[in-house]
Amino acid sequence: MATRVGLITRSPEETRAVGAAMGKHLDCRAIITLTGDLGSGKTCLVQGLAEGLQVPSCYYITSPSYTLINEYPGRCTLYHIDLYRLDGVEDASDIGLDDALYGEGVAAIEWADRLPEGGIVDPIEVCISTAPGGENWRRIEVAATGAETFMAHLERLSEEKK
Ligand SMILES: Nc1ncnc2c1ncn2[C@@H]1O[C@H](COP(=O)(O)OP(=O)(O)OP(=O)(O)O)[C@@H](O)[C@H]1O
Ligand SMILES: [Mg+2]
C-alpha cells in the first residue's frame, strides 16, 4: 500500500525548500515523477531537489523542454527529464530513458503522466496543484510504495510545517 504525505507551500522559495529537504534524503536510485498543471511548480521543486542533492549552485535548473533530459553532478547524479513535448510514447525505453531511470542516479520526470500508467517501476509520485489559501499557495502530494525512510522524513517535515 502507498504511503502519502501532503504539504502546503506559500511561495516558490518554500517549494524549493521542500524540494531541498526531499533531495537530502533521497536514495541514489530514486525516481521522482512530477505531475501538475503548467506553472504549478514542478521545475521549482526540482531546483530544490538539486540543492538537496548537492548539485553545485553554478548549475541553474530550468525545464529541459527541448532537450528531454539534462544531467547534473551532485551527491548522486541528477537526471532532470521533461516529457511535456512528447506524445504517443509507448514506453520509457523507446525514448532512451533506461539509463537515467534504472542506472545509478536520481531521475526527476516532469509530465510523467505522458508515459503509460505503470510504465515506471517504484516511483516516488509528486503531484503539485494550486491550493485555496492564495495565489502562491501550492499543495504538494507525495506518494510511494517503497522509500520508507524518505517518506518518514517527509512525514516529519509535514508535521513541523503544520
Ligand atoms: N508556492 C509556489 N511554489 C512553486 N512555484 C510557485 C509558488 N507560488 C508561485 N509560484 C510560481 O509558479 C511558477 C512555477 O513555475 P515552474 O516552472 O516551476 O512550473 P512547472 O510546473 O515546472 O511548469 P511547466 O509545466 O511549464 O514546466 C513560477 O513562476 C513560480 O514563481
Ligand atoms: Mg517545468
Coordinates of N, CA, C and O and ligand atoms in Angstrom, one line a residue:
M1 N 0.8 -1.2 0.0 CA 0.0 0.0 0.0 C 0.9 1.3 0.0 O 1.9 1.3 0.6
A2 N 0.4 2.3 -0.7 CA 1.2 3.5 -0.8 C 1.1 4.3 0.5 O 0.1 4.4 1.2
T3 N 2.2 5.0 0.9 CA 2.2 6.0 2.0 C 2.1 7.3 1.3 O 2.6 7.5 0.2
R4 N 1.3 8.2 1.9 CA 1.1 9.5 1.3 C 1.4 10.6 2.3 O 1.1 10.5 3.5
V5 N 2.0 11.7 1.8 CA 2.2 12.9 2.6 C 1.8 14.1 1.8 O 2.1 14.2 0.6
G6 N 1.1 15.0 2.4 CA 0.7 16.3 1.8 C 1.3 17.5 2.5 O 1.4 17.5 3.7
L7 N 1.8 18.4 1.7 CA 2.4 19.6 2.3 C 1.9 20.8 1.5 O 1.7 20.8 0.3
I8 N 1.7 21.9 2.3 CA 1.3 23.2 1.6 C 2.5 24.1 1.6 O 3.2 24.2 2.6
T9 N 2.7 24.8 0.5 CA 3.8 25.8 0.4 C 3.1 27.1 0.0 O 2.0 27.1 -0.6
R10 N 3.7 28.3 0.4 CA 3.1 29.6 0.2 C 3.9 30.5 -0.7 O 3.6 31.6 -0.9
S11 N 5.0 29.9 -1.2 CA 5.9 30.7 -2.1 C 6.8 29.8 -2.9 O 7.0 28.6 -2.4
P12 N 7.4 30.2 -4.0 CA 8.4 29.4 -4.7 C 9.5 29.0 -3.8 O 10.0 27.9 -3.9
E13 N 10.0 29.9 -2.9 CA 11.1 29.6 -2.1 C 10.8 28.4 -1.1 O 11.6 27.6 -0.9
E14 N 9.5 28.4 -0.7 CA 9.1 27.4 0.2 C 9.1 26.0 -0.5 O 9.4 25.0 0.0
T15 N 8.6 26.1 -1.8 CA 8.6 24.8 -2.6 C 10.0 24.3 -2.8 O 10.3 23.1 -2.7
R16 N 10.9 25.3 -3.1 CA 12.3 24.9 -3.2 C 12.9 24.3 -2.0 O 13.6 23.3 -2.0
A17 N 12.5 24.8 -0.8 CA 13.0 24.3 0.4 C 12.4 22.9 0.7 O 13.2 22.0 1.2
V18 N 11.2 22.7 0.3 CA 10.6 21.3 0.4 C 11.4 20.3 -0.5 O 11.8 19.3 -0.1
G19 N 11.7 20.8 -1.7 CA 12.5 20.0 -2.7 C 13.9 19.7 -2.1 O 14.4 18.6 -2.2
A20 N 14.5 20.7 -1.4 CA 15.8 20.5 -0.9 C 15.8 19.5 0.3 O 16.7 18.6 0.4
A21 N 14.7 19.5 1.1 CA 14.6 18.6 2.2 C 14.4 17.2 1.6 O 15.0 16.2 2.1
M22 N 13.7 17.1 0.5 CA 13.5 15.8 -0.2 C 14.8 15.3 -0.7 O 15.2 14.1 -0.5
G23 N 15.5 16.2 -1.4 CA 16.8 15.8 -2.1 C 17.8 15.2 -1.1 O 18.6 14.3 -1.4
K24 N 17.8 15.8 0.1 CA 18.7 15.4 1.2 C 18.5 13.9 1.5 O 19.5 13.2 1.9
H25 N 17.3 13.5 1.5 CA 17.0 12.1 2.0 C 16.8 11.1 0.9 O 16.4 10.0 1.2
L26 N 17.0 11.5 -0.4 CA 16.7 10.5 -1.4 C 17.8 9.5 -1.6 O 19.0 9.8 -1.4
D27 N 17.4 8.3 -1.9 CA 18.3 7.2 -2.3 C 18.8 7.5 -3.7 O 18.1 8.1 -4.5
C28 N 20.0 7.1 -4.0 CA 20.6 7.5 -5.3 C 20.1 6.7 -6.5 O 20.5 6.9 -7.6
R29 N 19.1 5.9 -6.3 CA 18.4 5.3 -7.4 C 17.0 5.7 -7.5 O 16.2 5.1 -8.3
A30 N 16.6 6.7 -6.8 CA 15.2 7.1 -6.7 C 14.7 7.7 -8.0 O 15.4 8.3 -8.8
I31 N 13.4 7.4 -8.3 CA 12.7 8.0 -9.5 C 11.6 8.9 -8.9 O 10.7 8.3 -8.2
I32 N 11.6 10.2 -9.2 CA 10.5 11.0 -8.8 C 9.7 11.4 -10.0 O 10.2 11.9 -11.0
T33 N 8.4 11.1 -10.0 CA 7.6 11.5 -11.1 C 6.8 12.8 -10.6 O 6.4 12.9 -9.5
L34 N 6.8 13.8 -11.5 CA 6.2 15.1 -11.1 C 5.0 15.3 -12.1 O 5.2 15.4 -13.3
T35 N 3.8 15.5 -11.5 CA 2.7 15.9 -12.3 C 2.0 17.2 -11.7 O 2.3 17.5 -10.6
G36 N 1.3 17.8 -12.6 CA 0.7 19.1 -12.1 C 0.6 20.0 -13.4 O 1.4 19.9 -14.3
D37 N -0.3 21.0 -13.3 CA -0.5 21.9 -14.5 C 0.7 22.7 -14.8 O 1.6 22.8 -14.0
L38 N 0.7 23.3 -16.0 CA 1.7 24.2 -16.4 C 1.9 25.3 -15.3 O 0.9 25.8 -14.8
G39 N 3.1 25.5 -14.9 CA 3.3 26.6 -13.9 C 3.0 26.2 -12.5 O 2.9 27.1 -11.6
S40 N 2.7 24.9 -12.3 CA 2.3 24.6 -10.9 C 3.5 24.6 -9.9 O 3.4 24.9 -8.7
G41 N 4.7 24.4 -10.5 CA 5.9 24.4 -9.6 C 6.8 23.2 -9.7 O 7.7 23.0 -8.8
K42 N 6.7 22.4 -10.7 CA 7.5 21.2 -10.9 C 9.0 21.5 -11.0 O 9.8 20.9 -10.2
T43 N 9.3 22.4 -11.9 CA 10.7 22.8 -12.0 C 11.2 23.4 -10.8 O 12.4 23.1 -10.3
C44 N 10.4 24.2 -10.1 CA 10.8 24.8 -8.9 C 11.2 23.8 -7.8 O 12.2 23.9 -7.2
L45 N 10.4 22.7 -7.7 CA 10.7 21.7 -6.8 C 12.0 20.9 -7.2 O 12.8 20.6 -6.3
V46 N 12.2 20.8 -8.5 CA 13.4 20.1 -8.9 C 14.7 21.0 -8.6 O 15.7 20.4 -8.3
Q47 N 14.5 22.3 -8.6 CA 15.6 23.2 -8.2 C 16.0 22.9 -6.8 O 17.2 22.8 -6.4
G48 N 15.0 22.7 -6.0 CA 15.2 22.3 -4.6 C 15.9 20.9 -4.5 O 16.8 20.7 -3.7
L49 N 15.4 20.0 -5.2 CA 16.0 18.6 -5.2 C 17.5 18.7 -5.5 O 18.3 18.1 -4.8
A50 N 17.8 19.5 -6.5 CA 19.2 19.7 -6.9 C 20.0 20.2 -5.7 O 21.1 19.7 -5.4
E51 N 19.5 21.2 -5.0 CA 20.2 21.7 -3.8 C 20.4 20.6 -2.8 O 21.5 20.5 -2.3
G52 N 19.3 19.9 -2.5 CA 19.4 18.8 -1.5 C 20.4 17.7 -1.9 O 20.9 17.0 -1.1
L53 N 20.6 17.5 -3.2 CA 21.5 16.5 -3.8 C 22.9 17.1 -3.9 O 23.8 16.4 -4.5
Q54 N 23.1 18.3 -3.5 CA 24.4 19.0 -3.6 C 24.9 19.2 -5.0 O 26.1 19.1 -5.3
V55 N 24.0 19.5 -5.9 CA 24.4 19.9 -7.2 C 25.0 21.3 -7.0 O 24.3 22.2 -6.4
P56 N 26.2 21.6 -7.5 CA 26.8 22.9 -7.3 C 25.9 24.0 -7.8 O 25.2 23.9 -8.8
S57 N 25.8 25.2 -7.1 CA 24.9 26.2 -7.4 C 25.1 26.9 -8.7 O 24.3 27.7 -9.2
C58 N 26.3 26.7 -9.3 CA 26.6 27.3 -10.6 C 25.7 26.7 -11.7 O 25.5 27.2 -12.8
Y59 N 25.1 25.5 -11.4 CA 24.1 24.9 -12.4 C 22.7 25.5 -12.1 O 22.2 25.4 -11.0
Y60 N 22.2 26.2 -13.2 CA 20.8 26.7 -13.0 C 19.8 25.7 -13.7 O 19.9 25.5 -14.9
I61 N 18.9 25.2 -12.9 CA 18.0 24.2 -13.4 C 16.8 24.9 -14.0 O 16.0 25.6 -13.3
T62 N 16.6 24.7 -15.3 CA 15.4 25.1 -16.0 C 14.7 23.9 -16.6 O 15.3 22.8 -16.7
S63 N 13.5 24.1 -17.1 CA 12.8 23.0 -17.7 C 13.5 22.6 -19.0 O 13.7 23.4 -19.9
P64 N 13.9 21.3 -19.1 CA 14.7 20.9 -20.3 C 13.8 20.6 -21.4 O 13.9 19.6 -22.1
S65 N 12.8 21.5 -21.7 CA 11.7 21.1 -22.7 C 12.3 20.7 -24.1 O 11.6 19.9 -24.7
Y66 N 13.4 21.3 -24.5 CA 13.8 21.0 -25.8 C 14.9 19.9 -25.9 O 15.3 19.4 -26.9
T67 N 15.4 19.5 -24.7 CA 16.4 18.5 -24.7 C 16.0 17.2 -24.1 O 16.8 16.2 -24.2
L68 N 14.8 17.1 -23.6 CA 14.3 15.9 -23.0 C 14.9 15.6 -21.6 O 14.3 15.3 -20.7
I69 N 16.3 15.6 -21.6 CA 16.9 15.2 -20.4 C 18.2 16.1 -20.2 O 19.0 16.3 -21.1
N70 N 18.4 16.5 -18.9 CA 19.6 17.2 -18.5 C 20.2 16.4 -17.4 O 19.5 15.9 -16.5
E71 N 21.5 16.5 -17.3 CA 22.2 15.7 -16.3 C 23.1 16.6 -15.4 O 23.7 17.5 -16.0
Y72 N 23.0 16.5 -14.1 CA 23.8 17.4 -13.2 C 24.5 16.5 -12.2 O 24.0 15.5 -11.7
P73 N 25.8 16.9 -11.9 CA 26.6 16.2 -10.9 C 26.2 16.6 -9.5 O 25.8 17.7 -9.3
G74 N 26.2 15.7 -8.6 CA 25.9 16.0 -7.2 C 26.3 14.8 -6.3 O 27.0 14.0 -6.7
R75 N 25.7 14.8 -5.1 CA 25.9 13.7 -4.2 C 25.5 12.4 -5.0 O 26.2 11.3 -4.8
C76 N 24.5 12.5 -5.8 CA 24.2 11.5 -6.8 C 23.9 12.3 -8.1 O 23.5 13.4 -8.0
T77 N 24.1 11.7 -9.2 CA 23.8 12.4 -10.5 C 22.3 12.6 -10.5 O 21.5 11.8 -10.1
L78 N 21.9 13.8 -10.9 CA 20.5 14.2 -11.0 C 20.2 14.2 -12.5 O 20.8 15.0 -13.3
Y79 N 19.2 13.4 -13.0 CA 18.7 13.5 -14.3 C 17.4 14.2 -14.3 O 16.4 13.8 -13.6
H80 N 17.3 15.3 -14.9 CA 16.0 16.1 -15.0 C 15.4 15.9 -16.4 O 16.0 16.3 -17.4
I81 N 14.2 15.3 -16.4 CA 13.6 14.9 -17.6 C 12.3 15.7 -17.7 O 11.6 15.9 -16.7
D82 N 11.9 16.2 -18.9 CA 10.6 16.8 -19.1 C 10.0 16.2 -20.3 O 10.5 16.3 -21.5
L83 N 8.8 15.6 -20.1 CA 8.1 14.9 -21.2 C 7.0 15.7 -21.8 O 6.2 15.2 -22.6
Y84 N 6.9 17.0 -21.5 CA 5.8 17.8 -22.0 C 5.6 17.7 -23.5 O 4.4 17.6 -23.9
R85 N 6.6 17.7 -24.2 CA 6.5 17.8 -25.7 C 6.3 16.4 -26.3 O 6.2 16.3 -27.6
L86 N 6.3 15.4 -25.5 CA 6.1 14.1 -26.2 C 4.7 13.7 -26.3 O 3.9 14.0 -25.4
D87 N 4.3 13.1 -27.4 CA 3.0 12.4 -27.3 C 3.1 11.1 -28.0 O 4.0 10.9 -28.8
G88 N 2.2 10.2 -27.6 CA 2.2 8.9 -28.2 C 3.4 8.0 -27.8 O 3.8 7.2 -28.6
V89 N 4.0 8.3 -26.6 CA 5.1 7.5 -26.2 C 4.6 6.1 -25.8 O 3.7 6.0 -24.9
E90 N 5.2 5.1 -26.3 CA 4.8 3.7 -25.9 C 5.4 3.4 -24.5 O 4.7 2.8 -23.7
D91 N 6.7 3.7 -24.4 CA 7.4 3.1 -23.3 C 8.7 3.9 -23.1 O 9.2 4.5 -24.0
A92 N 9.1 4.1 -21.8 CA 10.3 4.9 -21.5 C 11.5 4.4 -22.2 O 12.4 5.2 -22.6
S93 N 11.6 3.1 -22.4 CA 12.8 2.5 -23.1 C 12.9 3.1 -24.6 O 14.0 3.3 -25.1
D94 N 11.7 3.3 -25.2 CA 11.7 3.8 -26.6 C 12.3 5.1 -26.7 O 12.7 5.5 -27.8
I95 N 12.3 5.9 -25.7 CA 12.9 7.3 -25.8 C 14.2 7.4 -25.0 O 14.7 8.4 -24.6
G96 N 14.8 6.2 -24.8 CA 16.2 6.2 -24.3 C 16.3 6.6 -22.8 O 17.3 7.1 -22.4
L97 N 15.3 6.4 -22.0 CA 15.3 6.8 -20.6 C 15.9 5.7 -19.7 O 16.1 6.0 -18.5
D98 N 16.2 4.5 -20.2 CA 16.5 3.4 -19.3 C 17.7 3.7 -18.4 O 17.7 3.5 -17.2
D99 N 18.8 4.3 -19.0 CA 20.0 4.6 -18.2 C 19.6 5.6 -17.0 O 20.0 5.4 -15.9
A100 N 18.9 6.6 -17.4 CA 18.5 7.6 -16.4 C 17.6 7.0 -15.3 O 17.7 7.3 -14.1
L101 N 16.7 6.1 -15.7 CA 15.7 5.6 -14.8 C 16.3 4.5 -13.9 O 16.0 4.4 -12.8
Y102 N 17.0 3.6 -14.6 CA 17.4 2.4 -13.8 C 18.8 2.2 -13.6 O 19.3 1.2 -13.1
G103 N 19.6 3.2 -13.9 CA 21.1 3.2 -13.5 C 21.2 3.9 -12.2 O 20.2 4.3 -11.5
E104 N 22.5 4.2 -11.8 CA 22.7 5.0 -10.6 C 22.4 6.4 -10.9 O 22.7 7.0 -11.9
G105 N 21.7 7.1 -9.9 CA 21.3 8.5 -10.1 C 19.9 8.7 -9.8 O 19.1 7.7 -9.9
V106 N 19.5 9.9 -9.4 CA 18.1 10.3 -9.2 C 17.5 10.8 -10.5 O 18.1 11.6 -11.1
A107 N 16.3 10.3 -10.8 CA 15.7 10.8 -12.0 C 14.4 11.6 -11.5 O 13.6 11.1 -10.7
A108 N 14.3 12.8 -12.0 CA 13.1 13.6 -11.7 C 12.4 13.9 -13.1 O 13.0 14.5 -13.9
I109 N 11.2 13.4 -13.2 CA 10.5 13.5 -14.5 C 9.3 14.3 -14.5 O 8.2 14.0 -13.8
E110 N 9.3 15.5 -15.1 CA 8.2 16.4 -15.2 C 7.2 15.8 -16.3 O 7.7 15.3 -17.3
W111 N 6.0 16.0 -16.1 CA 4.9 15.5 -17.0 C 5.1 13.9 -17.2 O 4.9 13.4 -18.3
A112 N 5.3 13.3 -16.1 CA 5.5 11.8 -16.2 C 4.2 11.1 -16.6 O 4.2 10.0 -17.0
D113 N 3.1 11.8 -16.5 CA 1.8 11.3 -16.9 C 1.7 11.1 -18.4 O 0.7 10.5 -18.9
R114 N 2.7 11.6 -19.1 CA 2.7 11.4 -20.6 C 3.1 9.9 -20.9 O 3.0 9.4 -22.0
L115 N 3.7 9.2 -19.9 CA 4.1 7.8 -20.1 C 2.9 7.0 -19.7 O 2.0 7.4 -18.9
P116 N 2.8 5.7 -20.3 CA 1.7 4.9 -20.0 C 1.7 4.6 -18.5 O 2.8 4.5 -17.8
E117 N 0.5 4.4 -17.9 CA 0.3 4.1 -16.5 C 1.1 2.8 -16.1 O 1.1 1.9 -16.9
G118 N 1.8 2.9 -15.0 CA 2.6 1.8 -14.6 C 3.9 1.6 -15.3 O 4.6 0.6 -15.2
G119 N 4.3 2.5 -16.2 CA 5.5 2.4 -17.0 C 6.8 2.6 -16.2 O 7.8 2.3 -16.7
I120 N 6.7 3.1 -15.0 CA 7.9 3.3 -14.2 C 7.8 2.5 -13.0 O 6.8 2.4 -12.3
V121 N 8.9 1.8 -12.7 CA 8.9 0.9 -11.5 C 9.2 1.7 -10.2 O 10.2 2.4 -10.2
D122 N 8.3 1.5 -9.3 CA 8.5 2.1 -7.9 C 8.8 3.6 -7.9 O 9.8 4.0 -7.2
P123 N 8.0 4.4 -8.5 CA 8.3 5.8 -8.4 C 7.9 6.4 -7.1 O 7.1 5.9 -6.4
I124 N 8.5 7.6 -6.8 CA 8.0 8.4 -5.7 C 7.2 9.5 -6.5 O 7.7 10.2 -7.3
E125 N 5.9 9.5 -6.3 CA 5.0 10.3 -7.1 C 4.7 11.6 -6.4 O 4.3 11.6 -5.3
V126 N 5.0 12.7 -7.1 CA 4.8 14.0 -6.6 C 3.8 14.7 -7.5 O 3.9 14.8 -8.7
C127 N 2.7 15.2 -6.9 CA 1.7 15.9 -7.6 C 1.5 17.3 -7.0 O 1.3 17.4 -5.8
I128 N 1.6 18.3 -7.9 CA 1.5 19.7 -7.3 C 0.3 20.4 -7.9 O 0.0 20.3 -9.1
S129 N -0.5 21.0 -7.1 CA -1.7 21.7 -7.5 C -1.8 23.0 -6.8 O -1.1 23.2 -5.7
T130 N -2.6 23.9 -7.3 CA -2.8 25.2 -6.5 C -3.6 24.8 -5.3 O -4.4 23.9 -5.3
A131 N -3.5 25.6 -4.2 CA -4.2 25.4 -3.0 C -5.0 26.7 -2.8 O -4.7 27.8 -3.2
P132 N -6.2 26.5 -2.1 CA -7.1 27.6 -2.0 C -6.7 28.8 -1.1 O -7.3 29.8 -1.2
G133 N -5.6 28.7 -0.4 CA -5.3 29.9 0.5 C -4.9 31.2 -0.2 O -5.1 32.3 0.4
G134 N -4.3 31.1 -1.4 CA -3.8 32.4 -2.0 C -3.2 32.0 -3.3 O -2.9 30.9 -3.6
E135 N -2.8 33.1 -4.1 CA -2.3 32.9 -5.4 C -1.0 32.1 -5.4 O -0.8 31.3 -6.4
N136 N -0.2 32.2 -4.4 CA 1.1 31.5 -4.4 C 1.0 30.2 -3.5 O 2.1 29.7 -3.2
W137 N -0.1 29.7 -3.2 CA -0.2 28.5 -2.4 C -0.2 27.3 -3.3 O -0.9 27.3 -4.3
R138 N 0.5 26.3 -2.9 CA 0.5 25.1 -3.6 C 0.4 23.9 -2.7 O 0.9 23.9 -1.5
R139 N -0.3 22.8 -3.2 CA -0.3 21.6 -2.4 C 0.6 20.6 -3.1 O 0.5 20.3 -4.3
I140 N 1.5 20.0 -2.3 CA 2.4 19.0 -2.8 C 2.1 17.7 -2.2 O 2.1 17.5 -1.0
E141 N 1.6 16.8 -3.0 CA 1.2 15.5 -2.6 C 2.3 14.5 -3.0 O 2.6 14.4 -4.2
V142 N 2.8 13.7 -2.0 CA 3.8 12.7 -2.3 C 3.3 11.4 -2.0 O 2.7 11.2 -0.9
A143 N 3.5 10.4 -2.9 CA 3.0 9.0 -2.6 C 4.1 8.0 -3.1 O 4.7 8.2 -4.1
A144 N 4.3 7.0 -2.2 CA 5.3 6.0 -2.6 C 4.9 4.7 -2.0 O 4.4 4.7 -0.9
T145 N 5.3 3.6 -2.6 CA 5.0 2.3 -2.0 C 6.3 1.8 -1.2 O 6.1 1.2 -0.2
G146 N 7.5 2.2 -1.7 CA 8.7 1.9 -1.0 C 9.2 3.1 -0.3 O 8.4 3.9 0.3
A147 N 10.5 3.3 -0.3 CA 11.1 4.6 0.2 C 10.6 4.9 1.6 O 10.3 6.1 1.9
E148 N 10.6 3.9 2.5 CA 10.1 4.2 3.8 C 10.8 5.2 4.6 O 10.2 6.1 5.2
T149 N 12.1 5.2 4.6 CA 12.9 6.2 5.4 C 12.6 7.6 4.8 O 12.4 8.6 5.6
F150 N 12.7 7.7 3.5 CA 12.4 9.0 2.8 C 11.0 9.5 3.2 O 10.8 10.7 3.6
M151 N 10.0 8.7 3.2 CA 8.6 9.1 3.5 C 8.5 9.5 4.9 O 7.8 10.4 5.3
A152 N 9.3 8.8 5.8 CA 9.2 9.1 7.2 C 9.8 10.5 7.5 O 9.2 11.3 8.3
H153 N 10.9 10.9 6.8 CA 11.4 12.2 6.9 C 10.4 13.3 6.4 O 10.2 14.3 7.0
L154 N 9.7 12.9 5.3 CA 8.8 13.9 4.7 C 7.5 14.0 5.7 O 7.0 15.2 5.8
E155 N 7.2 13.0 6.3 CA 6.0 13.0 7.2 C 6.4 13.9 8.4 O 5.6 14.8 8.8
R156 N 7.7 13.8 8.9 CA 8.1 14.7 10.0 C 8.1 16.2 9.5 O 7.6 17.0 10.2
L157 N 8.6 16.4 8.3 CA 8.6 17.8 7.8 C 7.1 18.3 7.7 O 6.9 19.5 8.0
S158 N 6.2 17.5 7.2 CA 4.8 17.9 7.1 C 4.3 18.2 8.5 O 3.5 19.2 8.7
E159 N 4.6 17.5 9.5 CA 4.1 17.7 10.9 C 4.7 19.1 11.4 O 4.0 19.9 12.0
E160 N 6.0 19.3 11.1 CA 6.7 20.5 11.5 C 6.0 21.8 10.9 O 6.0 22.8 11.5
K161 N 5.6 21.6 9.7 CA 5.0 22.8 8.9 C 3.6 23.1 9.4 O 3.1 24.1 9.0
K162 N 3.0 22.2 10.1 CA 1.6 22.5 10.5 C 1.5 23.5 11.6 O 2.3 23.7 12.4
Ligands
LIG1 N1 4.2 28.0 -3.8 C1 4.8 28.1 -5.0 N2 5.6 27.0 -5.4 C2 6.2 27.0 -6.6 N3 6.0 27.9 -7.6 C3 5.2 29.0 -7.3 C4 4.6 29.1 -6.0 N4 3.9 30.2 -6.0 C5 4.1 30.8 -7.1 N5 4.9 30.1 -7.9 C6 5.3 30.4 -9.3 O1 4.8 29.5 -10.2 C7 5.7 29.2 -11.2 C8 6.1 27.8 -11.2 O2 6.9 27.6 -12.3 P1 7.6 26.2 -12.7 O3 8.4 26.4 -13.9 O4 8.3 25.6 -11.5 O5 6.3 25.3 -13.1 P2 6.2 23.9 -13.8 O6 5.2 23.1 -13.1 O7 7.6 23.3 -14.0 O8 5.7 24.4 -15.2 P3 5.8 23.6 -16.7 O9 4.8 22.6 -16.7 O10 5.6 24.7 -17.6 O11 7.2 23.0 -16.8 C9 6.9 30.2 -11.0 O12 6.6 31.3 -11.8 C10 6.8 30.5 -9.5 O13 7.3 31.7 -9.2
MG2 MG 8.7 22.8 -15.6

